[in-house]
Amino acid sequence: MIQIKDVTLQDVEALIIPVFEGEECKQEVLEKLVETKVFLGKEEELFVLPSINNEVRYTIYAGLGKIEDFTTECFRKAIANAVKKAKSLKVKSVGISVNVNEKLCVGGNVRTITESALLGLYTFDKYKSKSEPKETLEIYITGVPAEKNVRANEVLAESKNTAEGIILARDLTNEPSNAIYPETLAKKVIEVFEGMDLEIEVLDEKQIEALGMKAFLAVGQSSTHKPRLIVMRHRGDENSKEVLGLVGKGLTYDTGGYSLKPTDSMKTMHSDMGGAASVIGAMYAISKNKAKKNVTAVVAACENVIAPDSYKPGDIIGSMSGKTIEIGNTDAEGRLTLADAVTYIIEKEKVDKVIDIATLTGAVLVALGTEYTGVITNNQAFYEELTTIAEKTGERFWQLPSCKEFAKLNKSSVADLKNIGGRNAGTITAGLFVGEFVQDLPWLHLDIAGTAWSDVSEGYQSKGGTGVPVKTLYGLVATPCPCSQKHRD
Ligand code: BES
Ligand code: MG
Ligand code: ZN
């Protein structure tokens, strides 16, 4: 539970106070702490001050660093770490003081606090037989000036929905492949969106076959868990015919197929539907917040496994577009499913722009690590739109070059295309393979193989699925903050 309400240490068991290094201290205790250098307000610094009357209560000072070096990212981490600290102290209620400064408007403060607190508290421990009871912590955002209350409550509701979308994406990504496979993923989508104003259609393998989605089927057909095509439609602007198309890679497990992965690379491959999870999470935020744009999302969900009738290296397969594809490696399966999903969303859903989001290549980890999502595009203005939003959401993107010489690497001598472009520039050739199917529509390809999963818990990030890039996808569709400052609010 999170709400905007003025509280003091008499009302809550812990009070979080963000502090800038070197700021003028409004409290005597804080002044003393700074004076004696016990707590200075440096970035990532936390100080817990217990006060014992009848009960133990805590003041948690959270350092933000120097005001001139302020970044929203530092604020996010400070809030998440402070809330996690409060949780570890087993308190049931916590107040978080809005540190109104000229860097963020009240909306920006409320957004940052809400998202960071809710994401910081996220854990995935449902499979532990002694898992901790789910969040009961009451959170109060305190110190919002009365005249800003209406706006603050609007932003609170919006940010809560966005955080829930991110948490949904994290949950889906973290679920193992024996729980989430195409059929159960589709069921989960239907269950989550029940009663919400969003149209959902799930196509089974017969309908997928009737559509001629041969590339998608080549990857997924041989598994006992049959493929599903999941379509979600949000209509937020009935006066416009424009529709944004989102396509998420939905490999609920990727063994590599006959080009089998070694165990160490395979064991997190239940997260190979991170792109699907992010479009489902984004659609949740878009729909719950009644975003005023039209968006359609498609997930081609399947499993890449070994069976007697699985596709093999050397096979030549068809696709919904009519293009033929030589299989060089059955582990380069994502681009095959995306090729058909992109064709479907353009031809059947009539979208005007396409963004595909995929855990597509290990090569993007080599190039950009776990901080940046690799981007390929055919439209620079569309890319600028993405990065403008990303500056505000804190998610990081980096464009890779995509000149036509790279595209040549995907040409086959026996078919129209081949699904591996060779050792060099693996992220680029994988992206450009998908680009062969976008029919000149403005297109962004987001390779999240490095950013969809975290091996560590840190700040608002928990170990496992990250939910990247739900925030930015939502931001692309959301109404921007009326305030002129750089952040979204
Ligand atoms: N799902 C993987 C990519 C991946 C790697 C995601 C690491 C997350 C972490 C993808 O299907 C794959 O196997 N790609 C191959 C492509 C290669 C065979 C051309 C890869 O990156 O090794
Ligand atoms: Mg693979
Ligand atoms: Zn894969």
Coordinates of C-alpha atoms and ligand atoms in Angstrom, one line a residue:
M1 CA 0.0 0.0 0.0
I2 CA 1.3 3.4 -0.9
Q3 CA -0.4 6.8 -0.5
I4 CA 0.2 10.5 -0.1
K5 CA -0.3 11.5 3.4
D6 CA 1.6 13.7 5.9
V7 CA 3.0 11.6 8.7
T8 CA 5.6 12.0 11.5
L9 CA 7.5 9.5 13.5
Q10 CA 4.5 9.3 15.9
D11 CA 2.4 7.9 13.0
V12 CA 4.9 5.5 11.4
E13 CA 7.6 3.1 12.6
A14 CA 10.2 4.5 10.3
L15 CA 10.7 7.8 8.5
I16 CA 13.0 8.0 5.4
I17 CA 14.6 11.4 4.9
P18 CA 16.6 12.0 1.7
V19 CA 19.5 14.4 2.4
F20 CA 21.8 16.2 0.0
E21 CA 25.5 16.4 0.9
G22 CA 26.2 19.9 2.2
E23 CA 22.6 21.0 2.3
E24 CA 21.4 23.3 5.1
C25 CA 20.1 21.1 7.9
K26 CA 16.6 21.7 8.9
Q27 CA 16.8 19.3 11.9
E28 CA 19.0 19.6 14.9
V29 CA 19.8 15.9 15.0
L30 CA 20.8 15.9 11.4
E31 CA 23.0 18.9 11.9
K32 CA 24.8 17.1 14.7
L33 CA 25.3 14.0 12.6
V34 CA 26.8 16.1 9.7
E35 CA 28.9 18.2 12.1
T36 CA 30.4 15.1 13.7
K37 CA 30.8 13.5 10.2
V38 CA 28.7 10.5 11.3
F39 CA 26.5 11.0 8.3
L40 CA 27.3 13.4 5.4
G41 CA 24.6 12.7 2.8
K42 CA 27.0 11.2 0.3
E43 CA 25.6 9.1 -2.5
E44 CA 24.6 5.6 -1.4
E45 CA 25.1 6.6 2.3
L46 CA 22.4 5.3 4.7
F47 CA 22.2 6.0 8.4
V48 CA 19.6 4.5 10.7
L49 CA 18.9 6.4 13.9
P50 CA 16.7 4.5 16.4
S51 CA 14.6 6.3 18.9
I52 CA 13.3 4.4 21.8
N53 CA 10.3 5.5 23.9
N54 CA 7.6 2.9 24.4
E55 CA 8.5 1.4 21.0
V56 CA 11.5 1.4 18.8
R57 CA 11.1 3.8 15.8
Y58 CA 13.7 4.7 13.2
T59 CA 14.8 7.7 11.2
I60 CA 16.5 6.6 8.1
Y61 CA 18.7 9.2 6.5
A62 CA 19.4 8.5 2.8
G63 CA 22.3 10.3 1.1
L64 CA 21.7 11.9 -2.3
G65 CA 25.2 13.3 -2.9
K66 CA 25.9 16.9 -3.8
I67 CA 22.9 18.8 -5.2
E68 CA 24.9 20.0 -8.3
D69 CA 25.6 16.3 -9.2
F70 CA 22.0 15.2 -8.7
T71 CA 20.6 12.5 -11.0
T72 CA 17.2 10.9 -10.8
E73 CA 19.0 7.5 -10.9
C74 CA 20.8 8.3 -7.7
F75 CA 17.5 9.3 -6.1
R76 CA 16.0 6.0 -7.3
K77 CA 18.8 4.0 -5.7
A78 CA 18.7 6.0 -2.4
I79 CA 14.9 5.4 -2.0
A80 CA 15.1 1.7 -2.9
N81 CA 17.9 1.1 -0.5
A82 CA 16.2 3.0 2.3
V83 CA 13.0 1.1 1.8
K84 CA 14.8 -2.2 1.8
K85 CA 16.5 -1.1 5.0
A86 CA 13.2 -0.3 6.6
K87 CA 11.9 -3.8 5.5
S88 CA 14.9 -5.5 7.0
L89 CA 14.1 -3.7 10.3
K90 CA 10.7 -5.4 10.2
V91 CA 8.7 -2.2 10.4
K92 CA 5.1 -2.2 9.2
S93 CA 4.8 1.4 8.2
V94 CA 7.2 3.9 6.7
G95 CA 7.0 7.5 5.7
I96 CA 9.1 8.9 2.9
S97 CA 9.7 12.6 2.9
V98 CA 9.5 14.4 -0.4
N99 CA 12.7 16.2 -0.8
V100 CA 11.4 19.1 -2.9
N101 CA 14.3 20.6 -4.7
E102 CA 14.6 22.6 -7.9
K103 CA 15.8 19.4 -9.8
L104 CA 12.5 17.7 -9.8
C105 CA 8.9 19.0 -9.6
V106 CA 6.6 17.4 -7.1
G107 CA 5.3 15.0 -9.7
G108 CA 8.9 13.9 -10.4
N109 CA 9.5 13.4 -6.7
V110 CA 6.4 11.3 -6.3
R111 CA 7.1 9.3 -9.4
T112 CA 10.7 8.5 -8.4
I113 CA 9.7 7.6 -4.8
T114 CA 6.7 5.4 -5.9
E115 CA 8.5 3.4 -8.5
S116 CA 11.7 3.0 -6.5
A117 CA 10.0 1.9 -3.3
L118 CA 7.7 -0.6 -5.0
L119 CA 10.5 -2.0 -7.2
G120 CA 13.0 -2.1 -4.3
L121 CA 10.6 -4.2 -2.3
Y122 CA 10.2 -6.8 -5.1
T123 CA 11.4 -10.3 -4.5
F124 CA 10.7 -13.6 -6.3
D125 CA 10.6 -16.2 -3.6
K126 CA 7.3 -17.9 -4.2
Y127 CA 8.9 -21.3 -4.7
K128 CA 10.6 -21.3 -1.3
S129 CA 8.5 -23.4 1.0
K130 CA 9.1 -20.8 3.7
S131 CA 8.7 -17.7 1.5
E132 CA 8.1 -14.4 3.4
P133 CA 4.5 -13.1 3.3
K134 CA 4.0 -10.7 0.4
E135 CA 4.4 -7.0 1.1
T136 CA 2.4 -5.6 3.9
L137 CA 4.5 -2.5 4.4
E138 CA 2.4 0.7 4.5
I139 CA 4.2 3.5 2.7
Y140 CA 3.3 7.2 3.1
I141 CA 4.7 9.9 0.9
T142 CA 4.9 12.9 3.3
G143 CA 5.6 16.6 2.7
V144 CA 3.6 17.2 -0.5
P145 CA 2.5 20.9 -0.5
A146 CA -1.3 21.1 -0.2
E147 CA -1.7 22.9 -3.5
K148 CA 0.1 20.1 -5.3
N149 CA -1.9 17.3 -3.8
V150 CA -4.1 16.7 -6.8
R151 CA -1.2 16.4 -9.3
A152 CA 0.7 14.3 -6.8
N153 CA -2.1 11.8 -6.5
E154 CA -2.4 11.6 -10.3
V155 CA 1.3 10.8 -10.6
L156 CA 1.1 8.3 -7.7
A157 CA -1.6 6.3 -9.4
E158 CA 0.2 6.4 -12.8
S159 CA 3.5 5.4 -11.3
K160 CA 2.0 2.6 -9.2
N161 CA 0.4 1.1 -12.4
T162 CA 3.8 1.4 -14.2
A163 CA 5.6 -0.3 -11.3
E164 CA 3.0 -3.0 -11.4
G165 CA 3.6 -3.5 -15.1
I166 CA 7.4 -3.8 -14.4
I167 CA 6.7 -6.3 -11.6
L168 CA 4.5 -8.3 -13.9
A169 CA 7.3 -8.4 -16.5
R170 CA 9.8 -9.4 -13.8
D171 CA 7.5 -12.2 -12.5
L172 CA 6.9 -13.6 -16.0
T173 CA 10.6 -13.6 -16.7
N174 CA 11.5 -15.2 -13.4
E175 CA 9.0 -18.1 -13.7
P176 CA 10.7 -21.3 -14.8
S177 CA 9.9 -23.0 -18.0
N178 CA 7.9 -25.8 -16.3
A179 CA 5.5 -23.1 -15.1
I180 CA 5.4 -20.6 -18.0
Y181 CA 5.2 -22.2 -21.5
P182 CA 3.2 -20.8 -24.4
E183 CA -0.2 -22.1 -23.2
T184 CA 0.3 -20.9 -19.6
L185 CA 1.7 -17.6 -20.8
A186 CA -1.4 -17.0 -22.8
K187 CA -3.6 -18.1 -19.9
K188 CA -1.7 -15.7 -17.6
V189 CA -2.2 -12.8 -20.0
I190 CA -5.9 -13.5 -20.1
E191 CA -6.1 -13.7 -16.3
V192 CA -4.1 -10.5 -15.7
F193 CA -6.1 -8.5 -18.2
E194 CA -9.5 -9.8 -17.0
G195 CA -11.9 -6.9 -16.6
M196 CA -9.5 -4.4 -18.1
D197 CA -10.3 -2.5 -21.3
L198 CA -7.9 -4.3 -23.6
E199 CA -8.7 -6.8 -26.3
I200 CA -6.9 -10.1 -26.2
E201 CA -6.8 -12.8 -28.8
V202 CA -4.8 -16.1 -28.5
L203 CA -4.2 -18.2 -31.6
D204 CA -3.3 -21.9 -31.4
E205 CA -1.0 -23.8 -33.6
K206 CA -3.7 -24.6 -36.2
Q207 CA -4.5 -21.0 -36.6
I208 CA -0.8 -20.1 -36.7
E209 CA -0.4 -22.7 -39.5
A210 CA -3.4 -21.3 -41.4
L211 CA -1.7 -17.9 -41.3
G212 CA 1.4 -19.5 -43.0
M213 CA 3.7 -18.6 -40.1
K214 CA 6.2 -21.3 -41.2
A215 CA 9.3 -19.7 -39.6
F216 CA 7.6 -19.4 -36.2
L217 CA 6.3 -23.0 -36.5
A218 CA 9.7 -24.4 -37.5
V219 CA 11.1 -23.2 -34.2
G220 CA 8.2 -24.2 -31.9
Q221 CA 6.2 -26.9 -33.5
S222 CA 8.2 -29.9 -32.2
S223 CA 7.8 -29.2 -28.5
T224 CA 5.0 -30.9 -26.5
H225 CA 4.2 -27.4 -25.4
K226 CA 2.6 -26.1 -28.6
P227 CA 3.1 -22.5 -29.8
R228 CA 0.6 -19.7 -29.2
L229 CA 0.3 -16.3 -30.9
I230 CA -0.8 -13.8 -28.3
V231 CA -2.3 -10.5 -29.5
M232 CA -3.2 -7.5 -27.2
R233 CA -5.0 -4.4 -28.5
H234 CA -5.3 -1.1 -26.7
R235 CA -7.4 1.6 -28.3
G236 CA -6.8 4.9 -26.5
D237 CA -7.5 7.3 -29.4
E238 CA -10.6 6.6 -31.5
N239 CA -10.0 9.7 -33.6
S240 CA -6.8 8.3 -34.9
K241 CA -6.1 5.4 -37.2
E242 CA -2.5 5.3 -36.1
V243 CA -1.4 2.2 -34.3
L244 CA 2.0 1.5 -32.7
G245 CA 3.0 -2.1 -32.9
L246 CA 5.1 -3.9 -30.2
V247 CA 6.5 -7.3 -30.8
G248 CA 8.1 -9.3 -28.0
K249 CA 10.3 -12.3 -28.4
G250 CA 8.5 -15.1 -26.6
L251 CA 10.8 -18.1 -26.3
T252 CA 9.6 -19.6 -23.1
Y253 CA 12.7 -21.8 -23.2
D254 CA 15.7 -21.8 -25.6
T255 CA 17.8 -25.0 -25.4
G256 CA 19.4 -24.0 -28.7
G257 CA 17.7 -27.0 -30.4
Y258 CA 20.1 -29.3 -32.3
S259 CA 22.7 -26.5 -32.0
L260 CA 22.5 -27.3 -28.3
K261 CA 23.6 -24.8 -25.7
P262 CA 26.0 -25.8 -22.9
T263 CA 24.3 -26.1 -19.5
D264 CA 25.7 -22.9 -18.1
S265 CA 24.4 -20.8 -21.0
M266 CA 21.1 -22.7 -21.0
K267 CA 20.0 -22.5 -17.4
T268 CA 18.6 -19.0 -17.5
M269 CA 16.9 -19.5 -20.9
H270 CA 13.4 -19.5 -19.3
S271 CA 14.1 -15.7 -19.5
D272 CA 14.3 -15.8 -23.3
M273 CA 10.7 -14.4 -23.2
G274 CA 11.9 -11.2 -21.6
G275 CA 10.9 -9.3 -24.6
A276 CA 7.4 -10.8 -24.4
A277 CA 7.3 -10.0 -20.7
S278 CA 8.2 -6.4 -21.3
V279 CA 5.5 -5.9 -23.9
I280 CA 2.9 -7.5 -21.6
G281 CA 4.1 -5.3 -18.7
A282 CA 4.0 -2.2 -20.9
M283 CA 0.5 -3.1 -22.2
Y284 CA -0.6 -3.4 -18.5
A285 CA 0.7 0.1 -17.7
I286 CA -0.7 1.5 -21.0
S287 CA -4.1 0.0 -20.4
K288 CA -4.4 0.7 -16.6
N289 CA -3.3 4.3 -17.2
K290 CA -5.7 4.7 -20.1
A291 CA -3.0 6.0 -22.4
K292 CA -4.4 8.1 -25.2
K293 CA -2.8 6.2 -28.1
N294 CA -3.5 3.0 -30.0
V295 CA -1.1 0.2 -29.4
T296 CA -1.1 -3.4 -30.5
A297 CA 1.3 -6.0 -29.1
V298 CA 2.1 -9.4 -30.4
V299 CA 4.0 -12.3 -28.8
A300 CA 4.9 -15.4 -30.8
A301 CA 5.3 -17.8 -27.8
C302 CA 7.1 -21.1 -28.3
E303 CA 9.8 -23.4 -27.0
N304 CA 13.1 -24.3 -28.8
V305 CA 13.8 -27.9 -27.9
I306 CA 15.1 -31.1 -29.4
A307 CA 12.6 -33.6 -30.7
P308 CA 12.7 -36.1 -33.6
D309 CA 10.9 -33.7 -35.8
S310 CA 12.7 -30.5 -34.7
Y311 CA 14.2 -28.3 -37.4
K312 CA 17.9 -28.8 -38.1
P313 CA 20.9 -26.9 -39.4
G314 CA 20.8 -27.0 -43.2
D315 CA 17.0 -27.0 -43.4
I316 CA 15.4 -24.5 -45.7
I317 CA 12.1 -23.1 -44.3
G318 CA 9.4 -20.7 -45.5
S319 CA 7.9 -17.7 -43.7
M320 CA 4.7 -15.8 -43.6
S321 CA 6.2 -13.1 -45.8
G322 CA 7.0 -15.7 -48.5
K323 CA 10.7 -15.3 -48.0
T324 CA 12.7 -18.5 -47.7
I325 CA 15.3 -19.0 -45.0
E326 CA 18.3 -21.4 -44.8
I327 CA 18.9 -22.5 -41.2
G328 CA 22.6 -22.1 -40.3
N329 CA 22.1 -22.6 -36.6
T330 CA 18.9 -23.7 -34.7
D331 CA 20.0 -21.5 -31.8
A332 CA 19.4 -18.4 -33.9
E333 CA 15.7 -19.0 -33.4
G334 CA 14.5 -15.7 -32.0
R335 CA 14.9 -13.9 -35.4
L336 CA 12.8 -16.6 -37.1
T337 CA 9.9 -16.1 -34.6
L338 CA 10.2 -12.3 -34.9
A339 CA 10.2 -12.4 -38.7
D340 CA 6.7 -13.9 -38.7
A341 CA 5.5 -11.9 -35.7
V342 CA 6.5 -8.7 -37.5
T343 CA 4.9 -9.8 -40.7
Y344 CA 1.7 -10.6 -38.8
I345 CA 1.5 -7.3 -36.9
I346 CA 2.0 -5.4 -40.2
E347 CA -0.2 -7.4 -42.4
K348 CA -3.0 -8.4 -40.1
E349 CA -2.9 -5.7 -37.4
K350 CA -2.1 -2.9 -39.8
V351 CA 0.3 -1.0 -37.5
D352 CA 2.1 2.1 -38.7
K353 CA 5.3 1.7 -36.7
V354 CA 7.1 -1.3 -35.2
I355 CA 9.2 -1.9 -32.1
D356 CA 10.5 -5.4 -31.5
I357 CA 12.0 -6.2 -28.2
A358 CA 14.1 -9.4 -27.9
T359 CA 16.7 -11.2 -25.9
L360 CA 18.3 -11.9 -29.2
T361 CA 22.1 -12.2 -29.1
G362 CA 24.8 -13.0 -26.6
A363 CA 26.9 -10.7 -28.7
V364 CA 25.1 -7.6 -27.3
L365 CA 26.4 -8.6 -23.9
V366 CA 29.9 -8.6 -25.3
A367 CA 29.4 -5.2 -26.9
L368 CA 27.3 -3.3 -24.3
G369 CA 27.3 -5.4 -21.1
T370 CA 24.3 -5.3 -18.9
E371 CA 23.8 -1.5 -18.8
Y372 CA 22.7 -0.7 -22.4
T373 CA 20.1 -2.1 -24.7
G374 CA 21.4 -2.4 -28.2
V375 CA 19.3 -0.6 -30.9
I376 CA 19.0 -1.0 -34.6
T377 CA 16.7 1.3 -36.6
N378 CA 15.8 2.4 -40.1
N379 CA 14.4 5.7 -38.8
Q380 CA 16.6 8.2 -36.9
A381 CA 13.6 10.4 -35.8
F382 CA 12.0 7.3 -34.2
Y383 CA 15.3 6.5 -32.4
E384 CA 15.5 10.1 -31.1
E385 CA 11.9 9.7 -29.8
L386 CA 13.0 6.7 -27.8
T387 CA 16.2 8.3 -26.4
T388 CA 14.3 11.4 -25.3
I389 CA 12.0 9.3 -23.2
A390 CA 14.8 7.1 -22.0
E391 CA 16.7 10.1 -20.6
K392 CA 13.7 10.5 -18.3
T393 CA 13.1 6.9 -17.4
G394 CA 16.7 6.1 -16.8
E395 CA 16.8 3.0 -19.1
R396 CA 19.8 3.1 -21.4
F397 CA 19.9 2.5 -25.1
W398 CA 22.7 2.6 -27.6
Q399 CA 22.4 2.6 -31.4
L400 CA 24.5 0.2 -33.5
P401 CA 25.3 1.0 -37.1
S402 CA 23.2 -0.8 -39.8
C403 CA 24.6 0.0 -43.2
K404 CA 23.6 -2.3 -46.1
E405 CA 26.9 -4.1 -46.1
F406 CA 25.9 -5.7 -42.9
A407 CA 22.6 -6.8 -44.4
K408 CA 24.4 -8.7 -47.1
L409 CA 25.8 -11.0 -44.5
N410 CA 22.3 -12.5 -44.1
K411 CA 22.0 -13.5 -47.8
S412 CA 22.0 -17.2 -48.5
S413 CA 23.3 -19.0 -51.6
V414 CA 20.4 -21.5 -51.5
A415 CA 17.5 -19.4 -50.1
D416 CA 16.5 -15.7 -49.8
L417 CA 18.1 -15.4 -46.4
K418 CA 20.0 -17.4 -43.8
N419 CA 19.5 -17.1 -40.1
I420 CA 23.2 -16.6 -39.1
G421 CA 25.3 -13.8 -40.6
G422 CA 28.7 -15.2 -39.4
R423 CA 30.9 -14.5 -36.4
N424 CA 31.2 -10.7 -36.9
A425 CA 28.7 -8.1 -35.8
G426 CA 26.3 -10.7 -34.4
T427 CA 23.9 -8.2 -32.8
I428 CA 23.7 -6.1 -36.0
T429 CA 23.1 -9.0 -38.4
A430 CA 20.5 -10.5 -36.1
G431 CA 18.7 -7.2 -35.9
L432 CA 18.9 -6.6 -39.7
F433 CA 17.5 -10.1 -40.3
V434 CA 14.3 -8.9 -38.5
G435 CA 14.6 -5.7 -40.5
E436 CA 14.1 -7.7 -43.7
F437 CA 10.5 -8.1 -42.7
V438 CA 9.5 -4.6 -41.6
Q439 CA 8.4 -3.4 -45.1
D440 CA 9.9 0.1 -44.8
L441 CA 7.8 1.1 -41.7
P442 CA 9.6 3.1 -39.1
W443 CA 11.2 0.4 -36.9
L444 CA 13.2 0.0 -33.7
H445 CA 14.8 -3.2 -32.8
L446 CA 15.8 -3.5 -29.1
D447 CA 18.2 -6.3 -28.2
I448 CA 17.7 -6.7 -24.4
A449 CA 19.8 -9.9 -24.0
G450 CA 22.1 -8.0 -21.7
T451 CA 19.5 -5.8 -19.9
A452 CA 16.5 -8.1 -19.3
W453 CA 18.3 -10.1 -16.6
S454 CA 20.4 -9.2 -13.6
D455 CA 22.7 -11.5 -11.8
V456 CA 22.8 -9.2 -8.7
S457 CA 20.3 -7.4 -6.5
E458 CA 21.1 -3.8 -6.3
G459 CA 19.0 -0.7 -5.6
Y460 CA 15.6 -1.0 -7.2
Q461 CA 16.8 -4.0 -9.2
S462 CA 16.4 -7.5 -7.9
K463 CA 18.3 -10.6 -9.0
G464 CA 16.6 -12.0 -12.1
G465 CA 14.2 -10.3 -14.6
T466 CA 14.5 -6.6 -14.7
G467 CA 11.4 -5.6 -16.6
V468 CA 13.5 -3.5 -19.0
P469 CA 12.2 -1.6 -21.1
V470 CA 8.7 -1.4 -19.8
K471 CA 9.2 2.1 -18.4
T472 CA 10.4 3.5 -21.8
L473 CA 7.8 1.7 -23.8
Y474 CA 5.1 3.1 -21.6
G475 CA 6.8 6.5 -21.7
L476 CA 6.5 6.5 -25.5
V477 CA 2.7 6.2 -25.3
A478 CA 2.1 8.3 -22.1
T479 CA 1.1 11.9 -21.9
P480 CA 4.2 13.9 -21.0
C481 CA 4.3 15.9 -17.8
P482 CA 3.0 19.5 -18.2
C483 CA 6.1 20.7 -16.3
S484 CA 8.9 21.9 -18.5
Q485 CA 11.7 20.2 -16.6
K486 CA 13.7 17.4 -18.2
H487 CA 12.2 14.5 -16.2
R488 CA 8.8 13.0 -17.2
D489 CA 7.0 14.9 -14.5
Ligands
BES1 N1 18.4 -16.4 -26.5 C1 19.7 -16.4 -27.1 C2 20.4 -15.1 -26.8 C3 20.8 -14.8 -25.4 C4 22.1 -15.0 -25.0 C5 19.9 -14.2 -24.5 C6 22.4 -14.8 -23.7 C7 20.3 -13.9 -23.2 C8 21.6 -14.2 -22.8 C9 19.5 -16.5 -28.7 O1 18.5 -17.3 -29.1 C10 20.8 -17.2 -29.1 O2 20.9 -18.3 -28.8 N2 21.6 -16.5 -29.9 C11 22.8 -17.0 -30.4 C12 22.9 -16.6 -31.9 C13 24.0 -17.3 -32.6 C14 23.7 -18.8 -32.8 C15 24.1 -16.7 -34.0 C16 23.9 -16.4 -29.6 O3 23.9 -15.3 -29.2 O4 24.8 -17.2 -29.3
MG2 MG 18.9 -19.3 -29.3
ZN3 ZN 16.8 -17.4 -27.8

